[in-house]
XYZ file of C-alpha atoms in Angstrom:
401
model
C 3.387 215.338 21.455
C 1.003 217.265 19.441
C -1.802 214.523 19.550
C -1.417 215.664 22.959
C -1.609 219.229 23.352
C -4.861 219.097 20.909
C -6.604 216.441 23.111
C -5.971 219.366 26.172
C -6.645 222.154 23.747
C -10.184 220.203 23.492
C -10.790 219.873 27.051
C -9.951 223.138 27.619
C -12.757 224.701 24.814
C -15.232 222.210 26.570
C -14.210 223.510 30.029
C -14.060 227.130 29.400
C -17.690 227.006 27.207
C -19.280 224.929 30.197
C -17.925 228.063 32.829
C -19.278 230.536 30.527
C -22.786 229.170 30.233
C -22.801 228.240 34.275
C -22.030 231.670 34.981
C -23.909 233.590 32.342
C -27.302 231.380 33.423
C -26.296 231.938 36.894
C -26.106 235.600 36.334
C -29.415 236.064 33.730
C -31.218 233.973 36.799
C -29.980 235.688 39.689
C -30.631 239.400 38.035
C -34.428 238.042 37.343
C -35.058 236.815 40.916
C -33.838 239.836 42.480
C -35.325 241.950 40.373
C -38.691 240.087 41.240
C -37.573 240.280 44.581
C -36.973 244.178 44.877
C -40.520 244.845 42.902
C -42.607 242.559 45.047
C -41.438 244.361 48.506
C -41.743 248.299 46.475
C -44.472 247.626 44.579
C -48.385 245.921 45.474
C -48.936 242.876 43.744
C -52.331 244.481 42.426
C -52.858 247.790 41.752
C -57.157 248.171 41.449
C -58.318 251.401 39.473
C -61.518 253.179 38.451
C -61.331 253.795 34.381
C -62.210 257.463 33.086
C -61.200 260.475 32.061
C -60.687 261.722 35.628
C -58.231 259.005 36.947
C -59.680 258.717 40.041
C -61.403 256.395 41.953
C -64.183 257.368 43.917
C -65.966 255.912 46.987
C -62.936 254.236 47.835
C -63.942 252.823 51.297
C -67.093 250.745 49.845
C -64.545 249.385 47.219
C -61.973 248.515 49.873
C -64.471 246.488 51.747
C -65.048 244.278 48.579
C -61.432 244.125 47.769
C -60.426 242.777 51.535
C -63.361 240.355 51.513
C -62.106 238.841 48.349
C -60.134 235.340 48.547
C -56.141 235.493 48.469
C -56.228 239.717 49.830
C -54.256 239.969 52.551
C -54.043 243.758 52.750
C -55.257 247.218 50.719
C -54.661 250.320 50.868
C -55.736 253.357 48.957
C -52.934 255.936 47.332
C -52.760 258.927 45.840
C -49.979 259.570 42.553
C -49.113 262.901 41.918
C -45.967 264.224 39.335
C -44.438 267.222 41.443
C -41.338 268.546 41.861
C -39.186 269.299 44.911
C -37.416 272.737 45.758
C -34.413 272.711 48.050
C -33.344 276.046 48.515
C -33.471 279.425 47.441
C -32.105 282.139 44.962
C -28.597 281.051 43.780
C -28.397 277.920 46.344
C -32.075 276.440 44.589
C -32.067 273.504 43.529
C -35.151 271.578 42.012
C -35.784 267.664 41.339
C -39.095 265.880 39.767
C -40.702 263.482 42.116
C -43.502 261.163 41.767
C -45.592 261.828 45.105
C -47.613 259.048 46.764
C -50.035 259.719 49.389
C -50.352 256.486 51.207
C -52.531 255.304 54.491
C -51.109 252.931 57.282
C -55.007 252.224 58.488
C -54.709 249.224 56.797
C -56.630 245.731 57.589
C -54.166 243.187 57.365
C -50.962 243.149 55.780
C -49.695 246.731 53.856
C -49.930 246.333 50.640
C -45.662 246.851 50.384
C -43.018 246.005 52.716
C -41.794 249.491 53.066
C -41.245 248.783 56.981
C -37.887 247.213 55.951
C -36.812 249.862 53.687
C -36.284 252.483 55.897
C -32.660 253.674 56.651
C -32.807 256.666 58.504
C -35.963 258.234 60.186
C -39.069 257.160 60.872
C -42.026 255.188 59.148
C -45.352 256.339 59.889
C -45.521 259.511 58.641
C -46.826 261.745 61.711
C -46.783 265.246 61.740
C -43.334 266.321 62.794
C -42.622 269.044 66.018
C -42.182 271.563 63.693
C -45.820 271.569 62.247
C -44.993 271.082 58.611
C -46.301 268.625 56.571
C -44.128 264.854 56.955
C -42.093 263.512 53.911
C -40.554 260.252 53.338
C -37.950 260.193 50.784
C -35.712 257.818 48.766
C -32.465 257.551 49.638
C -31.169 258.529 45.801
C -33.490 261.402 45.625
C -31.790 262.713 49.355
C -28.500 261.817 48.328
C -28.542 263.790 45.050
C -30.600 266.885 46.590
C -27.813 266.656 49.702
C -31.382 266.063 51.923
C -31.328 264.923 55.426
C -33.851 264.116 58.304
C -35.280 267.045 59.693
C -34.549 269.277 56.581
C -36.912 271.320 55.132
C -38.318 271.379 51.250
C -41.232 272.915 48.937
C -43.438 270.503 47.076
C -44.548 271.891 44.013
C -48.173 269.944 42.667
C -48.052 269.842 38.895
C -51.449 268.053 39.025
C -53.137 271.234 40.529
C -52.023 274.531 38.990
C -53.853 277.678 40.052
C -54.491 280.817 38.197
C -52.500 283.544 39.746
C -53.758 287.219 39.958
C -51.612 287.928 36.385
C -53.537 284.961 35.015
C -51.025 282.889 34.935
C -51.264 279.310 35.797
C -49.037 278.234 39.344
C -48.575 274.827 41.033
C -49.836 274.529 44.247
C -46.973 274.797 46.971
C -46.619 273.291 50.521
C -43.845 272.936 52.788
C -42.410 269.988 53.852
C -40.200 268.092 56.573
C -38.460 264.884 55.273
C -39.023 262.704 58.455
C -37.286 259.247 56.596
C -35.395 258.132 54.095
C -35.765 254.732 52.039
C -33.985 252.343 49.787
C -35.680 249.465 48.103
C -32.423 248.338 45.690
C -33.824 249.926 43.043
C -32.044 253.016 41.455
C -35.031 253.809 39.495
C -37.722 253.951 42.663
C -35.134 255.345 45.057
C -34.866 258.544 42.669
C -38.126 259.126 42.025
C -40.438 258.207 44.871
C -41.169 260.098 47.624
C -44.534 259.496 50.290
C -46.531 261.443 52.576
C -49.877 260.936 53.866
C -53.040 259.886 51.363
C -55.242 263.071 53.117
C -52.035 265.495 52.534
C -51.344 264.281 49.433
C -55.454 264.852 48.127
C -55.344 268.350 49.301
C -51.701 268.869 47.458
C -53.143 268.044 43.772
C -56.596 269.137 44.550
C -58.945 266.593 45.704
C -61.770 267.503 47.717
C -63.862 264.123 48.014
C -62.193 262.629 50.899
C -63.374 259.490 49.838
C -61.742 259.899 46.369
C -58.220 258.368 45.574
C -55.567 257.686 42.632
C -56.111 253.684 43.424
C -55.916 250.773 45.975
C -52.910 248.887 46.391
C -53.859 245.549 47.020
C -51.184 242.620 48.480
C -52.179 238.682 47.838
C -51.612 235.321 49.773
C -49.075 234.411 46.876
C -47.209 236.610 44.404
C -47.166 234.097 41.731
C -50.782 234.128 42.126
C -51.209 237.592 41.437
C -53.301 237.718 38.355
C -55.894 235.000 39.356
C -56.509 237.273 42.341
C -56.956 240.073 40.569
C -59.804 238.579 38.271
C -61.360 237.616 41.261
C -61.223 241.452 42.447
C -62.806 242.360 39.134
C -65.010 240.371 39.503
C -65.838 241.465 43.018
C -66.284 244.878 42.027
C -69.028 244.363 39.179
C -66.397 244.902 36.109
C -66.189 248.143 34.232
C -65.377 250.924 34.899
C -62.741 249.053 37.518
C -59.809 247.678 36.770
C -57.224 245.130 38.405
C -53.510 244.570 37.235
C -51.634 242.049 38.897
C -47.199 242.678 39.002
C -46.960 240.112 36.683
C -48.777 242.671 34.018
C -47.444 245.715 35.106
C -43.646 244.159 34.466
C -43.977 241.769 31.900
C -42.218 243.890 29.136
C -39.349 243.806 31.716
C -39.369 240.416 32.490
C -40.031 238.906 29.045
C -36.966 241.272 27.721
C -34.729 239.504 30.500
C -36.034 235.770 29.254
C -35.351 236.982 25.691
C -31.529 238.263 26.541
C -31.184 234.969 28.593
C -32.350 232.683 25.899
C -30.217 235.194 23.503
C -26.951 234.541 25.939
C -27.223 230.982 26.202
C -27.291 230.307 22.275
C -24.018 232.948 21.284
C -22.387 231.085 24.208
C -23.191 227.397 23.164
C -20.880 228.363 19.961
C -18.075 228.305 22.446
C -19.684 225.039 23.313
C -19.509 223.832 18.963
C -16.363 225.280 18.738
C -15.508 222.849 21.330
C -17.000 219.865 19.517
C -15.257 220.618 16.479
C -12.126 220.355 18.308
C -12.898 216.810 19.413
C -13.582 215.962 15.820
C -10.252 217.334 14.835
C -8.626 215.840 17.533
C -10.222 212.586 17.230
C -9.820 212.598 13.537
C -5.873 213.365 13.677
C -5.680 210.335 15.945
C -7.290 207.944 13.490
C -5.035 209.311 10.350
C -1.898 208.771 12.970
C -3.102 205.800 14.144
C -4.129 203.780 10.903
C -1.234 200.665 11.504
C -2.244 200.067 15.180
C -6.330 199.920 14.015
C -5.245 197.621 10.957
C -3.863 195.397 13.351
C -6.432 195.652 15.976
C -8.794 194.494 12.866
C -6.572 191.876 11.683
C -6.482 190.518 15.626
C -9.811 190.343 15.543
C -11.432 193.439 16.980
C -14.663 194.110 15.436
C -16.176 197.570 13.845
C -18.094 197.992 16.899
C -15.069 197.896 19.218
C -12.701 200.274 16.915
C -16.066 202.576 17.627
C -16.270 202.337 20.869
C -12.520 202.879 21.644
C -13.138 206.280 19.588
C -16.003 207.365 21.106
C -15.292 206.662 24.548
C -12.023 208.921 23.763
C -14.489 211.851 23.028
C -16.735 210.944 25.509
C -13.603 211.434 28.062
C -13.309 214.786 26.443
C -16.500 215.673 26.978
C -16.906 214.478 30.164
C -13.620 215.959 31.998
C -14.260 219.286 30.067
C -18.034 219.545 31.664
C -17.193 218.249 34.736
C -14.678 221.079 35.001
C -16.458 223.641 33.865
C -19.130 222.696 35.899
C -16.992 222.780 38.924
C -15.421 226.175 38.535
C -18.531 227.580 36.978
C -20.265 226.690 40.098
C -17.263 228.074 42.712
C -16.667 231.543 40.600
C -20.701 232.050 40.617
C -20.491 231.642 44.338
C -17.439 233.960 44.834
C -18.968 236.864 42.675
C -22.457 236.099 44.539
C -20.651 236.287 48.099
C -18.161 239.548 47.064
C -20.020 241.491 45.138
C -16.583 241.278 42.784
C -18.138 242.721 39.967
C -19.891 246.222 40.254
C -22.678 247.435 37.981
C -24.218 250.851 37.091
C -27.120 250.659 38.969
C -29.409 253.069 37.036
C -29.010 250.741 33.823
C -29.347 247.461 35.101
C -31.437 248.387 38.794
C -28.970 246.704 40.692
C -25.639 247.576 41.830
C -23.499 244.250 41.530
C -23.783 241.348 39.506
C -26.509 239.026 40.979
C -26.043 235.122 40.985
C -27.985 232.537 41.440
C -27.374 228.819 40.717
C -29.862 226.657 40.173
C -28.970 222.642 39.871
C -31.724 222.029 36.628
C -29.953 224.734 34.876
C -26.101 223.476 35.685
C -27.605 219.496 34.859
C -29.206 221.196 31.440
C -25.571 222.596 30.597
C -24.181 219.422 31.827
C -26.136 217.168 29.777
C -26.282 219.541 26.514
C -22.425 219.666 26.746
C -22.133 215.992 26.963
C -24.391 215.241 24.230
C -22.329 217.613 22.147
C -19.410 215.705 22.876
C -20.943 212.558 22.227
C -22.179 213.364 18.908
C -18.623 215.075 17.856
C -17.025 211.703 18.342
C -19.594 209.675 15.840
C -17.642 210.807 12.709
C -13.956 210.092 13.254
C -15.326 206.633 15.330
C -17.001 205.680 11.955
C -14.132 206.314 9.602
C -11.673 204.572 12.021
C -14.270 201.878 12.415
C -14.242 201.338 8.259
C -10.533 201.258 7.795
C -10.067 198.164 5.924
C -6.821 195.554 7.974
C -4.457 195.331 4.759
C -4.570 199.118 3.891
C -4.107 200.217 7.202
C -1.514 197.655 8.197
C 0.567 199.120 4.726
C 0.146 202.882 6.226
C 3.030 204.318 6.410
């Protein structure tokens, strides 16, 4: 009867709280790996820099030398970063979009320092001259699809970085025409909007630089991401200290990443109340069933059952609660995790959260932490009602109505 539907009630808070927190760690764990996943193949895992007021670092092939020779490089590359913006267009039909511009060289030793090579969807990589003599221009694919750009169409690159006085006296980005020769998507809304490459020597003579040997930075790649800052102390090191500089991805993101531990921690806690809310129903449960069941525990008593068996009878009750419910929950936390995983069923805005469908990933230390934190919840919701059934005295409960 009712006894009954609460003891289901129960199972179902314990089952439904379990699902929640499978899928919800799933989720938090799933958006952090591919979010690691996307940065590490964009991005190089060190970025090495010359400090000063000029941003620049100069004599760039002497400092590549050291950088390669160091242990755990396996490829580096110097860039070029400029802010510019891009002009499609003309007269009533213009249409302009910022851009950050990276001149990049392919003469690498080793590995390149990102694994653009599997980004590219349309076009081509390597960034040669195209037959129409104008200067080459990889885009990303957000940037092309929002400017209506494809391969082989032509746009102005305006250098905010080098403005030039004009013969009013006004000041006037440099201009230069290019061809977009490929287009790129690395997963990421926020890099496939903004970035766009060319070559490192075009890109110097866009925003001004006339030291050939003078660049924005090296992009370095290492042995082992997750060894990433160790490597770049040894580059420091390498290069004598001040006034160089080596950040490892680890720095570079850890705002990012620490906010996604934070919201996963955050998550975990609001949904173990489902979890308590849960327990509490056990107790209620468990503590109807002793009030209903006073007579039969009298005469267990009287029979000769002892305190510790009326407890254990009680407890193993909850326990069976607890148990079913997080076995459950487990169960379909684990299968609806894999069916979002596998069909993308739930879409995302992908310039809030980088990614454009819900991420899982399952991990069996985090479903055995729920599993065991739920259990012990259950557990210790039993202890109460178990005690007060195990101190009901044989005569008064026998005379319970």
């Amino acid at each position: 009867g009712l006894l009954s539907l609460i003891t289901w009630i129960a199972l179902g808070g314990v089952t439904i709280g379990v699902t929640a927190l499978v899928i919800v760690i799933a989720v938090m764990t799933g958006m952090q790996e591919d979010l690691q996943g996307k940065i590490l193949e964009s991005t190089p895992h060190v970025v090495v820099m010359e400090q000063g007021t000029s941003l620049r670092l100069y004599d760039y092939p002497t400092v590549l030398e050291k950088i390669r020779a160091t242990e755990g490089v396996t490829g580096a590359a110097p860039y070029v970063l400029s802010l510019v913006s891009i002009i499609r267009g003309e007269g009533s039909t213009r249409y302009t979009q910022s851009a950050d511009l990276y001149g990049i060289a392919f003469d690498t030793v080793g590995a390149p320092p990102t694994e653009m090579a599997r980004q590219i969807i349309d076009g081509v990589l390597d960034l040669e001259a195209p037959e129409s003599g104008l200067f080459p221009l990889l885009m990303g694919s957000g940037l092309a699809n929002r400017m209506q750009l494809f391969v082989g169409d032509t746009v102005v690159v305006a250098a905010l970085d080098n403005l030039k006085t004009d013969i009013f006296g006004g000041l006037v980005p440099t201009l230069r025409q290019f061809e977009v020769t490929g287009t790129f998507t690395t997963g990421m809304w926020d890099y496939d909007m903004k970035n766009v490459y060319t070559t490192l020597e075009i890109a110097q003579e866009l925003v001004g630089i006339e030291d050939p040997t003078s660049v924005g930075g090296i992009g370095v790649r290492v042995t082992d991401p997750e060894i990433a800052n160790e490597v770049a102390e040894r580059v420091r090191e390498a290069l004598g200290g001040f006034p160089y500089w080596a950040e490892s991805w680890k720095v570079t993101n850890a705002a990012l990443f620490s906010a996604l531990k934070l919201e996963k921690i955050a998550m975990s806690l609001i949904l173990g109340l489902i979890l308590l809310v849960a327990a509490f129903n056990i107790v209620s449960t468990l503590v109807m069933v002793v009030s209903d069941r006073k007579r039969e525990i009298g005469i267990l008593k009287a029979m000769g059952m002892t305190r510790g068996g009326i407890l254990r009878v009680f407890v193993l009750q909850g326990a069976w609660i607890g148990v079913v419910g997080t076995l459950m929950g487990s169960v379909l936390g684990v299968v609806l995790g894999v069916l979002i995983d596998r069909y993308d069923i739930i879409q995302i805005p992908p310039d809030v959260y980088f990614v454009d469908s819900l991420p899982v990933s399952i991990h069996a230390p985090d479903v055995l932490k729920i599993v065991v934190g739920s259990v012990m919840v259950a557990f210790l919701a039993t202890i109460y009602p178990a005690i007060q059934a195990s101190r009901l005295e044989p005569v008064d409960a026998i005379r319970h109505d």
